[in-house]
Tab-separated table of C-alpha atoms in Angstrom:
chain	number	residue	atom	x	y	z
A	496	UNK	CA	-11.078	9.273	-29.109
A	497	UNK	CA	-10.031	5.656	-27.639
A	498	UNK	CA	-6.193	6.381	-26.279
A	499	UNK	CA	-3.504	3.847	-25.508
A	500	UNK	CA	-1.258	2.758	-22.707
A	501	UNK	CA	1.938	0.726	-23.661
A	502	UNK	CA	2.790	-0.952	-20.245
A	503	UNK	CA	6.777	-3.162	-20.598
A	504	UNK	CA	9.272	-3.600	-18.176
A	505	UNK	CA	11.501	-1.642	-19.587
A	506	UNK	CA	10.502	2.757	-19.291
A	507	UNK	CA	12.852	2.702	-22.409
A	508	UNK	CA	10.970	-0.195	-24.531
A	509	UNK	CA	7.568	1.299	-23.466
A	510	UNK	CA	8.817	4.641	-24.897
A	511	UNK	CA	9.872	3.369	-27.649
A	512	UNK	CA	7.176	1.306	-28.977
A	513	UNK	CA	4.956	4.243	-28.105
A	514	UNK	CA	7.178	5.954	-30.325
A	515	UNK	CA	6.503	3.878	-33.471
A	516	UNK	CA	3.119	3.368	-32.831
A	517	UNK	CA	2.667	7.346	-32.995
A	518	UNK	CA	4.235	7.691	-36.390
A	519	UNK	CA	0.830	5.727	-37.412
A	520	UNK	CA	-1.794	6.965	-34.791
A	521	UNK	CA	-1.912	10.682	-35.722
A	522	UNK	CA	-3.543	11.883	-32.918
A	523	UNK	CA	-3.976	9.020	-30.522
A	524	UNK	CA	-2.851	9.868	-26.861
A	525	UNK	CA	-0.167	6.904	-26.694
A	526	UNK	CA	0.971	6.773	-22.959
A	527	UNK	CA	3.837	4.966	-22.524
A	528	UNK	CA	4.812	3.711	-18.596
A	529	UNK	CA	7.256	0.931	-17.162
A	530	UNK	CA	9.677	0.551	-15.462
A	531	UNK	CA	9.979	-0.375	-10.970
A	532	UNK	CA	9.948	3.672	-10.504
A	533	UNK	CA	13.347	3.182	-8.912
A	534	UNK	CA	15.105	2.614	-12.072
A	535	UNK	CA	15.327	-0.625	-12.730
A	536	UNK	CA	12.631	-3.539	-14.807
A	537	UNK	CA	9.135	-3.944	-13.414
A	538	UNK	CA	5.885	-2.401	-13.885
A	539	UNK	CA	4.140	-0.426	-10.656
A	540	UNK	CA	0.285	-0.459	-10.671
A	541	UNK	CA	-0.416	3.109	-9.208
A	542	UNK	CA	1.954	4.440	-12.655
A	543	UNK	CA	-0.137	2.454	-15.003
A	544	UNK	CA	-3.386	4.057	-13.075
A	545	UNK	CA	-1.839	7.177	-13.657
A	546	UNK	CA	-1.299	6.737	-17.761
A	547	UNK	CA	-4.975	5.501	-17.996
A	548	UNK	CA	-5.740	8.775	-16.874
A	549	UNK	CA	-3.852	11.033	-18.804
A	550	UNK	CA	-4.658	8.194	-22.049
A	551	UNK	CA	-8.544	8.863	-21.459
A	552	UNK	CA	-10.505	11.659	-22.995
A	553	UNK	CA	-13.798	9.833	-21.931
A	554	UNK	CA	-13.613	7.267	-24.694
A	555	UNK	CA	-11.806	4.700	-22.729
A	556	UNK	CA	-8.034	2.871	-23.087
A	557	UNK	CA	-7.096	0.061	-24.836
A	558	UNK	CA	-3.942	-0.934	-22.493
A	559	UNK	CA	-1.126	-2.968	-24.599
A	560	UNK	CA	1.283	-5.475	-22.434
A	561	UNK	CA	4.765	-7.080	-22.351
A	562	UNK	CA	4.977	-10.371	-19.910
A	563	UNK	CA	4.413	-11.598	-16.812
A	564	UNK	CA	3.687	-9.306	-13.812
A	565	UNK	CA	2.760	-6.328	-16.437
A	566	UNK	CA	-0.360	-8.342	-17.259
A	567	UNK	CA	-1.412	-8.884	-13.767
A	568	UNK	CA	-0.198	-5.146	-12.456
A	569	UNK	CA	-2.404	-3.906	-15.113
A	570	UNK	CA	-5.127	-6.055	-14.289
A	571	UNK	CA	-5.111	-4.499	-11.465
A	572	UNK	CA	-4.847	-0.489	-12.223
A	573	UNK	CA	-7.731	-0.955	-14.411
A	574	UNK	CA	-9.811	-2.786	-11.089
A	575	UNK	CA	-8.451	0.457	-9.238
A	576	UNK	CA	-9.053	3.172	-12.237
A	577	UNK	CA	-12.469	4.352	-12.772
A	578	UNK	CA	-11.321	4.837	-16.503
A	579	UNK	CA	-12.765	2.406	-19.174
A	580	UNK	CA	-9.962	0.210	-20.202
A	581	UNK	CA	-9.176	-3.389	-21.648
A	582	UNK	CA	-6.249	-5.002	-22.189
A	583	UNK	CA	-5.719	-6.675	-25.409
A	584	UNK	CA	-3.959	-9.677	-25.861
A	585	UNK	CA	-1.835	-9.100	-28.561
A	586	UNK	CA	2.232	-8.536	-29.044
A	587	UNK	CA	3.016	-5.576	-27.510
A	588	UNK	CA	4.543	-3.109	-30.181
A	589	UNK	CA	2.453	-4.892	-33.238
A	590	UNK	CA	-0.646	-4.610	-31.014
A	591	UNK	CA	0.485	-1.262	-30.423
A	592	UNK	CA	1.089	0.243	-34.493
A	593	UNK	CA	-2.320	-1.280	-35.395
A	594	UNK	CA	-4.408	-0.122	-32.326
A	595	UNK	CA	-2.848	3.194	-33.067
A	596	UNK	CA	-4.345	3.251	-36.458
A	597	UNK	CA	-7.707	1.986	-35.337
A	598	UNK	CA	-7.864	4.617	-32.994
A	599	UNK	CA	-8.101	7.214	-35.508
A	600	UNK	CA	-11.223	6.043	-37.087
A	601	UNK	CA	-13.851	8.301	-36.668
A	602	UNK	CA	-16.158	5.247	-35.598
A	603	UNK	CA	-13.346	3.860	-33.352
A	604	UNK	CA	-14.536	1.824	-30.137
A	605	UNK	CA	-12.654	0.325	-27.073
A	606	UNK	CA	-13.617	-2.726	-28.610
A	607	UNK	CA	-13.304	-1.940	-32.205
A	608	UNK	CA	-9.542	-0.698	-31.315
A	609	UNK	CA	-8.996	-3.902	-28.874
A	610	UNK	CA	-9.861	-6.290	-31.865
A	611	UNK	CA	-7.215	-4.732	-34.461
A	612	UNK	CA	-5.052	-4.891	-31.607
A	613	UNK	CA	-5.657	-8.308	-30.784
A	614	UNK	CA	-5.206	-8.834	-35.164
A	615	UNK	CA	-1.640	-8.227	-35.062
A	616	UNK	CA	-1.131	-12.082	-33.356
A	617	UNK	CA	-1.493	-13.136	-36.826
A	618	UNK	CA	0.668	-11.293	-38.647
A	619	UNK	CA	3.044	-13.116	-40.765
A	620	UNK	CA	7.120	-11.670	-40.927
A	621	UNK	CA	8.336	-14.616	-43.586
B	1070	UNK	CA	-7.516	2.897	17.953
B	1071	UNK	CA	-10.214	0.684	17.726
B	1072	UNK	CA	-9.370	-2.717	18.889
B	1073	UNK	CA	-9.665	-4.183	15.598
B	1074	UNK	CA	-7.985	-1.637	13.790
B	1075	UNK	CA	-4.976	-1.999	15.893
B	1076	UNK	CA	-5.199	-5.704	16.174
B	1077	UNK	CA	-4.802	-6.106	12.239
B	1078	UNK	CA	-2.279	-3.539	12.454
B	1079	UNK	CA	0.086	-5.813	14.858
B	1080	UNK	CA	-0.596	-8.626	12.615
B	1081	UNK	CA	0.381	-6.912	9.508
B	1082	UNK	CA	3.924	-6.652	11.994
B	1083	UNK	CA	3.696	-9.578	12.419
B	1084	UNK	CA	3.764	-11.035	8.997
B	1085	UNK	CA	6.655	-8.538	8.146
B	1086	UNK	CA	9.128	-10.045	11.100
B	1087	UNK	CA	8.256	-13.104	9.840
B	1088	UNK	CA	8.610	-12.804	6.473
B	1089	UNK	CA	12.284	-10.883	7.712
B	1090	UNK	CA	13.245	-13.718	9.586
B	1091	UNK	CA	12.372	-16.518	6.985
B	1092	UNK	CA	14.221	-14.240	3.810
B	1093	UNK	CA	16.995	-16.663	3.411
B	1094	UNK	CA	14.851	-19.304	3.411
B	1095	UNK	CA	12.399	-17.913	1.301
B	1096	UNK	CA	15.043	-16.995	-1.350
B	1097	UNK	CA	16.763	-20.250	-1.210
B	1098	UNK	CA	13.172	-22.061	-1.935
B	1099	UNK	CA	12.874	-19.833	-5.208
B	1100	UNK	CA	16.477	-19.934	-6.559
B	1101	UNK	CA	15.706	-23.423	-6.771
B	1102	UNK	CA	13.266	-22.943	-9.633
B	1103	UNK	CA	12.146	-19.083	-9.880
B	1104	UNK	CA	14.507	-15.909	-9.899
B	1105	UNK	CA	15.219	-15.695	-6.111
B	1106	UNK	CA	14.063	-12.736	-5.347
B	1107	UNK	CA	10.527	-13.792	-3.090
B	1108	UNK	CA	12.235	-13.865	0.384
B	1109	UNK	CA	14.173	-9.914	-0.543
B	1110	UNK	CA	10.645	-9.071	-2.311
B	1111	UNK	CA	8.486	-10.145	0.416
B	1112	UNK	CA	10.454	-8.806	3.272
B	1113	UNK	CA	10.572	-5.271	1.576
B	1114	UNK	CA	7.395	-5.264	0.887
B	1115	UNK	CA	5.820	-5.829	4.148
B	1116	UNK	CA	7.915	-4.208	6.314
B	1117	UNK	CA	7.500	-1.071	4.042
B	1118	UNK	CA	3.239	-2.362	4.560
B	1119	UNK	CA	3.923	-2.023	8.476
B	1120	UNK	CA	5.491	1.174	8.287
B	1121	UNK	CA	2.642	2.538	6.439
B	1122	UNK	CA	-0.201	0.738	8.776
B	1123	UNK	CA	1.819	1.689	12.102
B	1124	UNK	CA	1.219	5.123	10.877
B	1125	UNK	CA	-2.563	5.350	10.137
B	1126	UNK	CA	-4.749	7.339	12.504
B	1127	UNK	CA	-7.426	5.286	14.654
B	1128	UNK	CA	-8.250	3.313	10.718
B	1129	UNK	CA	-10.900	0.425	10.758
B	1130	UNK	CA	-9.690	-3.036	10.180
B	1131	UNK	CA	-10.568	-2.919	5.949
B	1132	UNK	CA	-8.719	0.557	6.074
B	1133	UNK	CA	-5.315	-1.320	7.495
B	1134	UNK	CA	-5.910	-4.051	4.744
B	1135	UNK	CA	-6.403	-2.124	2.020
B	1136	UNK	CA	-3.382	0.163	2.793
B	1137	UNK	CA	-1.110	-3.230	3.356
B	1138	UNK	CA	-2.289	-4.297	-0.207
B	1139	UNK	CA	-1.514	-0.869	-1.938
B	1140	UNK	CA	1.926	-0.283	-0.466
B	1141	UNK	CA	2.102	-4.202	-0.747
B	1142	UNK	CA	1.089	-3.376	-4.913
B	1143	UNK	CA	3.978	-0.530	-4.991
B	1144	UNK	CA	6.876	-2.326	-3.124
B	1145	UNK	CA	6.742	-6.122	-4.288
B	1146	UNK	CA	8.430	-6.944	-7.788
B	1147	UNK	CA	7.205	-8.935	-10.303
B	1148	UNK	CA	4.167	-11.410	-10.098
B	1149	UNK	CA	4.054	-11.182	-6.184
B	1150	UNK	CA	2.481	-7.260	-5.938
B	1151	UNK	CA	-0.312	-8.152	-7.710
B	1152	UNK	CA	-0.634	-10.964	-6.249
B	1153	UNK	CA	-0.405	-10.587	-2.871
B	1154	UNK	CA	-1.245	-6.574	-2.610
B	1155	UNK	CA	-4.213	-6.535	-4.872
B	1156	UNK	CA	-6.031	-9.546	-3.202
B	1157	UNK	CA	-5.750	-7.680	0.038
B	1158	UNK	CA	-6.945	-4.666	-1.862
B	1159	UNK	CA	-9.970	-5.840	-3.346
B	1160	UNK	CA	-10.967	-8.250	-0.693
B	1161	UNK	CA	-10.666	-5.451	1.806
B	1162	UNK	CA	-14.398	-4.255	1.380
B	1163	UNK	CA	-15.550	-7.244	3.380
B	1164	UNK	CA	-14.318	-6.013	6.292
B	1165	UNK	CA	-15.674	-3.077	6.155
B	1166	UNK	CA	-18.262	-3.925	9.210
B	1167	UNK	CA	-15.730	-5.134	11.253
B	1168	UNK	CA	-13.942	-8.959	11.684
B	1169	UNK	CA	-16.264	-12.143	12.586
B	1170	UNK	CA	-16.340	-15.293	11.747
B	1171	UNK	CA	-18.825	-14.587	8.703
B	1172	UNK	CA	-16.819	-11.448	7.181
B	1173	UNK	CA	-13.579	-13.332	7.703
B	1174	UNK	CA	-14.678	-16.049	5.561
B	1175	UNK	CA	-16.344	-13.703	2.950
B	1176	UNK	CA	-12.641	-11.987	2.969
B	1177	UNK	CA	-10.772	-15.443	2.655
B	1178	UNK	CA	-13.070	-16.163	0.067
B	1179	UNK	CA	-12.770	-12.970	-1.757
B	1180	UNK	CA	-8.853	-12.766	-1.438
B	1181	UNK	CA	-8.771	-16.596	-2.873
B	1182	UNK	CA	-10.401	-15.686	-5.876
B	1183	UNK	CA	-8.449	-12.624	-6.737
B	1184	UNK	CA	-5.459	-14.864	-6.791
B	1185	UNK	CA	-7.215	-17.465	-8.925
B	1186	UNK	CA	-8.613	-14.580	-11.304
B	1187	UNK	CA	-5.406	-12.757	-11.938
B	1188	UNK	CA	-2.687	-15.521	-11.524
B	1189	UNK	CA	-5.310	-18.178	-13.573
B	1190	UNK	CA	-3.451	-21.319	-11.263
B	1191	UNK	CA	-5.710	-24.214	-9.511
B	1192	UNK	CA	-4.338	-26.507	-7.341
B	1193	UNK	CA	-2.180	-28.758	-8.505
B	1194	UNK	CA	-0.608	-26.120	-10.342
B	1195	UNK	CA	2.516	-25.730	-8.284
B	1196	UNK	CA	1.770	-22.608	-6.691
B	1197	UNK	CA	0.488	-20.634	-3.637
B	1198	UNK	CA	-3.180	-21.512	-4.694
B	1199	UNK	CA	-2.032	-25.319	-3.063
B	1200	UNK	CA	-2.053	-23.445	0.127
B	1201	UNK	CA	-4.507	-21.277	-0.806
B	1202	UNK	CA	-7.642	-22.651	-1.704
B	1203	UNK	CA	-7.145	-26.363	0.913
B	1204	UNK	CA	-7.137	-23.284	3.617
B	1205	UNK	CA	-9.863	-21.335	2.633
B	1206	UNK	CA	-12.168	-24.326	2.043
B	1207	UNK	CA	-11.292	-25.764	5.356
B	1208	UNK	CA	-11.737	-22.296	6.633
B	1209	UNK	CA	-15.010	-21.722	5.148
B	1210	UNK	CA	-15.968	-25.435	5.901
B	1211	UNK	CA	-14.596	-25.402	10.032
B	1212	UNK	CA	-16.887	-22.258	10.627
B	1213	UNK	CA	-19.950	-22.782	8.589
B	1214	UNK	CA	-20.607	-26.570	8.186
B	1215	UNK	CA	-18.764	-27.584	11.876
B	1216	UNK	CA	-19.702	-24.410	13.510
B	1217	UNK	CA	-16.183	-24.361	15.402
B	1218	UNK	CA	-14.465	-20.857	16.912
B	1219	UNK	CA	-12.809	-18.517	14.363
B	1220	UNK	CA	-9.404	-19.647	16.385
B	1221	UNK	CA	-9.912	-23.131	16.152
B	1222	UNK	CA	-11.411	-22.618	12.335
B	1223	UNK	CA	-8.218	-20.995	11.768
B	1224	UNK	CA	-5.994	-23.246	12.970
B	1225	UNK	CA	-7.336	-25.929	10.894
B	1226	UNK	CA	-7.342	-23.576	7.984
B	1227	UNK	CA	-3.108	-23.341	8.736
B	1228	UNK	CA	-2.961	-27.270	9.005
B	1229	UNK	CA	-4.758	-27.612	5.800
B	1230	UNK	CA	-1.910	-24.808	4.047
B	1231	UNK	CA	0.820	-26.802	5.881
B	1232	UNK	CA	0.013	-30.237	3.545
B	1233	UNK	CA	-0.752	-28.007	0.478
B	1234	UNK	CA	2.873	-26.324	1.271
B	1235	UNK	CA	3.724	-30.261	1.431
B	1236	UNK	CA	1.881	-31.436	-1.535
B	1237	UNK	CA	4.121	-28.680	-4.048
B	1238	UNK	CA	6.797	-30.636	-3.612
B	1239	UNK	CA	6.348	-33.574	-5.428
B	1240	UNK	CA	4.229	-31.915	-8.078
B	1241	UNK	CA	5.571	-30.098	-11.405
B	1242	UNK	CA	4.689	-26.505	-12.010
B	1243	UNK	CA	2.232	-25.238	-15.011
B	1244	UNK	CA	2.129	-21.863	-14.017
B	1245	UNK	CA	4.706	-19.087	-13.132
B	1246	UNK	CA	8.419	-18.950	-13.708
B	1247	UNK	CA	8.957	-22.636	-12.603
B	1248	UNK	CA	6.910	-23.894	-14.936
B	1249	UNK	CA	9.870	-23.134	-17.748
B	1250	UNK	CA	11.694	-25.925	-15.979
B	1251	UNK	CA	9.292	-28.774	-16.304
B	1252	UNK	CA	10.045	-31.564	-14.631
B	1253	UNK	CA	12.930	-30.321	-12.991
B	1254	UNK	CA	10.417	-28.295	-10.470
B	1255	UNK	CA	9.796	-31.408	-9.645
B	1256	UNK	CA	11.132	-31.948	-5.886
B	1257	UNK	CA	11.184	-28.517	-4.739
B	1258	UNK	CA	8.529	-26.394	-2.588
B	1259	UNK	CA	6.956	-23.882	-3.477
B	1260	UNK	CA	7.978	-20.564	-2.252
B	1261	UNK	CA	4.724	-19.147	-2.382
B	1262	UNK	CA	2.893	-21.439	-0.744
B	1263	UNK	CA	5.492	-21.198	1.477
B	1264	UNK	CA	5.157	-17.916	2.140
B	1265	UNK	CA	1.584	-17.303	2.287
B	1266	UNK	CA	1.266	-20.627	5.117
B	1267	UNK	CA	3.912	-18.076	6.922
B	1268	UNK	CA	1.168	-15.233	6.754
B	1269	UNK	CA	-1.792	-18.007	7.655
B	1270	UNK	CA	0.444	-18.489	10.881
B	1271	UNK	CA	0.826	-15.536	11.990
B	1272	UNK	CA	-2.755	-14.242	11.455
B	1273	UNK	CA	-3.413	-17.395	13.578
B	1274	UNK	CA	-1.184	-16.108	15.922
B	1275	UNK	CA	-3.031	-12.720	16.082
B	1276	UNK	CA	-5.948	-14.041	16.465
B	1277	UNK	CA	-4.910	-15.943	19.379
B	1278	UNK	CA	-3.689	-13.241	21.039
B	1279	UNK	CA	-6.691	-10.960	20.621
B	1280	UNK	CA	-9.264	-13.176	21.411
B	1281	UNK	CA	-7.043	-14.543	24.467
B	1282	UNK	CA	-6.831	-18.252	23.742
B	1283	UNK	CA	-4.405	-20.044	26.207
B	1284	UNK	CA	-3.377	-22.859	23.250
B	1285	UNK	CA	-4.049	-23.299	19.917
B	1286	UNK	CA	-6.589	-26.179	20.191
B	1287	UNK	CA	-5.604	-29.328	19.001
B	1288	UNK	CA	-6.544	-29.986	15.474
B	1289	UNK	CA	-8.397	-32.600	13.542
B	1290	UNK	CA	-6.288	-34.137	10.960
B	1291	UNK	CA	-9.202	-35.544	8.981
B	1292	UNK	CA	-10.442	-32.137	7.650
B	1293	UNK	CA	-10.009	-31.983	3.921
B	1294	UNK	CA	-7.392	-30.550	1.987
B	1295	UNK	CA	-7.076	-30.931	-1.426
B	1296	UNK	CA	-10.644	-30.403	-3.110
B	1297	UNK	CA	-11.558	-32.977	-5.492
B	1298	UNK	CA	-13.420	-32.621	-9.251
B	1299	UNK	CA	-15.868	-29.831	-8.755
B	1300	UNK	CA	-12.765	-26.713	-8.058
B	1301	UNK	CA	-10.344	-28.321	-10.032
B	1302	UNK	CA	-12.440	-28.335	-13.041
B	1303	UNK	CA	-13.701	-24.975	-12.834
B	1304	UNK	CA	-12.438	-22.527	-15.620
């Protein structure tokens, strides 16, 4: 099945949005990875490379994104990766929760998951 | 070591004393309107890229560039690992047979658009791409159109960055962390323009030195810099 890589800044954020988005996913691989790998912010391309890895069963990774340099870093571990993977440009943990649940359908694509990913920009709060 | 290999590998020193030296400078440039951290970033980063090349056994030139880039990917914070590291990365393949004038321009070429791709900034945009893309176009332009040595190509290439290091001042940015401030990035250069003209340099350098050219010839001020409609409308 299509897995998932939550890429943030913050190790702790990535976990925990991870975290939520596994309550929904059932049995969606949900890598979390962030962090500069000497504790403190950033995101480090070869780590990201390494959670599309262990994310991929052969279906391919929809990769979810914070800001910034976490776009472009994992821009650029999907150029190096030989994994199938796509970033979707949605918010990261709301992106997250629903490509979780697509992921689960039995019918689920990279695409198909990247799309209800990419949904979550227009959900309302108020 | 072949000649090349070890000729990119000094170079890749080269850049990192530089970029050491010009740390204050470099930092000072992006407090002004980014997070000050490009001069500590780019110092790190490169001297930890030298340490790495220095170590290589007897590589090819594209080897030495594509390890730069990776350790370039792992070491640099924020924006500038991408950036920087994976340009060098992926353009790396067009060395692969070696460096002449032809690959070097393929490389240029490559590298440029990597940066464009991934950072999504044209010139004008208040960022390295003003050096950038006025270097690689007089670059591509000095050795294909005028027919001129790589050396002397290359030097105009590093005049042409030198105004587009010049021509971020005045501007306001649109892209990157200085474009939060509006128009208050208005009157300050660009610290990565600034610091890739520093890496233009000392290639230039290099490249004097291995192909043994008493003075860097005297350049043409007339060669263009800023490209007009056709690149700054693509998208």
């Amino acid at each position: 099945m299509v897995g998932l890589v939550v890429v943030s800044h913050s190790r702790k954020a990535a976990e925990g949005i991870a975290e939520v988005a596994a309550e929904m996913g059932g049995d969606t691989r949900i890598e979390p990875v962030g962090g500069d790998g000497q504790g403190g912010f950033g995101t480090v391309p070869d780590d990201i490379e390494d959670a599309l890895a262990a994310a991929d069963d052969g279906d391919g990774v929809v990769v979810l994104v914070d800001l910034g340099s976490a776009v472009m870093n994992a821009d650029v571990a999907i150029e190096l990766s030989d994994v199938e993977a796509v970033i979707a440009d949605a918010p990261v943990l709301e992106g997250a929760v629903n490509a979780a649940v697509a992921a689960t359908s039995p019918k689920a694509t990279v695409e198909s998951v990247r799309e209800q990913a990419e949904a979550a920009r227009d959900v309302d709060k108020l | 070591m072949s000649d090349e290999g070890a000729a990119v590998v000094a170079a890749v020193q080269a850049v990192a004393e530089r970029l050491e030296a010009e740390r204050t400078h470099l930092t000072d440039l992006d407090s002004a309107i980014g997070d000050a951290d490009h001069g500590g970033n780019m110092a790190r980063g490169w001297k930890a890229a030298a340490e790495e090349v220095a170590a290589l056994d007897d590589p090819d030139p594209a080897t030495v560039v594509k390890t730069a880039g990776k350790k370039l990917l792992s070491e640099v914070g924020g924006a500038s690992g991408p950036l920087y590291g994976g340009s060098l990365v992926f353009a790396s393949p067009e060395l692969e047979d070696g460096i002449t004038a032809e690959t070097a321009v393929a490389f240029a070429e490559t590298y440029l658009e990597k940066v464009q791709d991934r950072g999504d900034a044209r010139v004008g945009d208040k960022t390295m791409v003003d050096a950038l893309v006025p270097a690689v176009h007089t670059f591509k332009k000095s050795v294909e159109t005028d027919d001129l040595p790589p050396v002397e190509a290359l030097a105009k290439a590093v005049a042409a960055a030198e105004r587009g290091v010049d021509f971020t001042v005045p501007i306001r940015a649109s892209k990157g962390r200085a474009s939060y401030l509006g128009w208050r990035s208005v009157g300050h250069q660009d610290p990565g323009a600034t610091s890739t003209l520093y890496i233009l340099e000392e290639l230039l350098a290099a490249a004097e030195e291995q192909l043994d050219v008493a003075e860097t010839p005297p350049v043409d001020a007339t060669s263009p810099t800023i490209p007009d409609g056709e690149e700054a409308a693509e998208d």
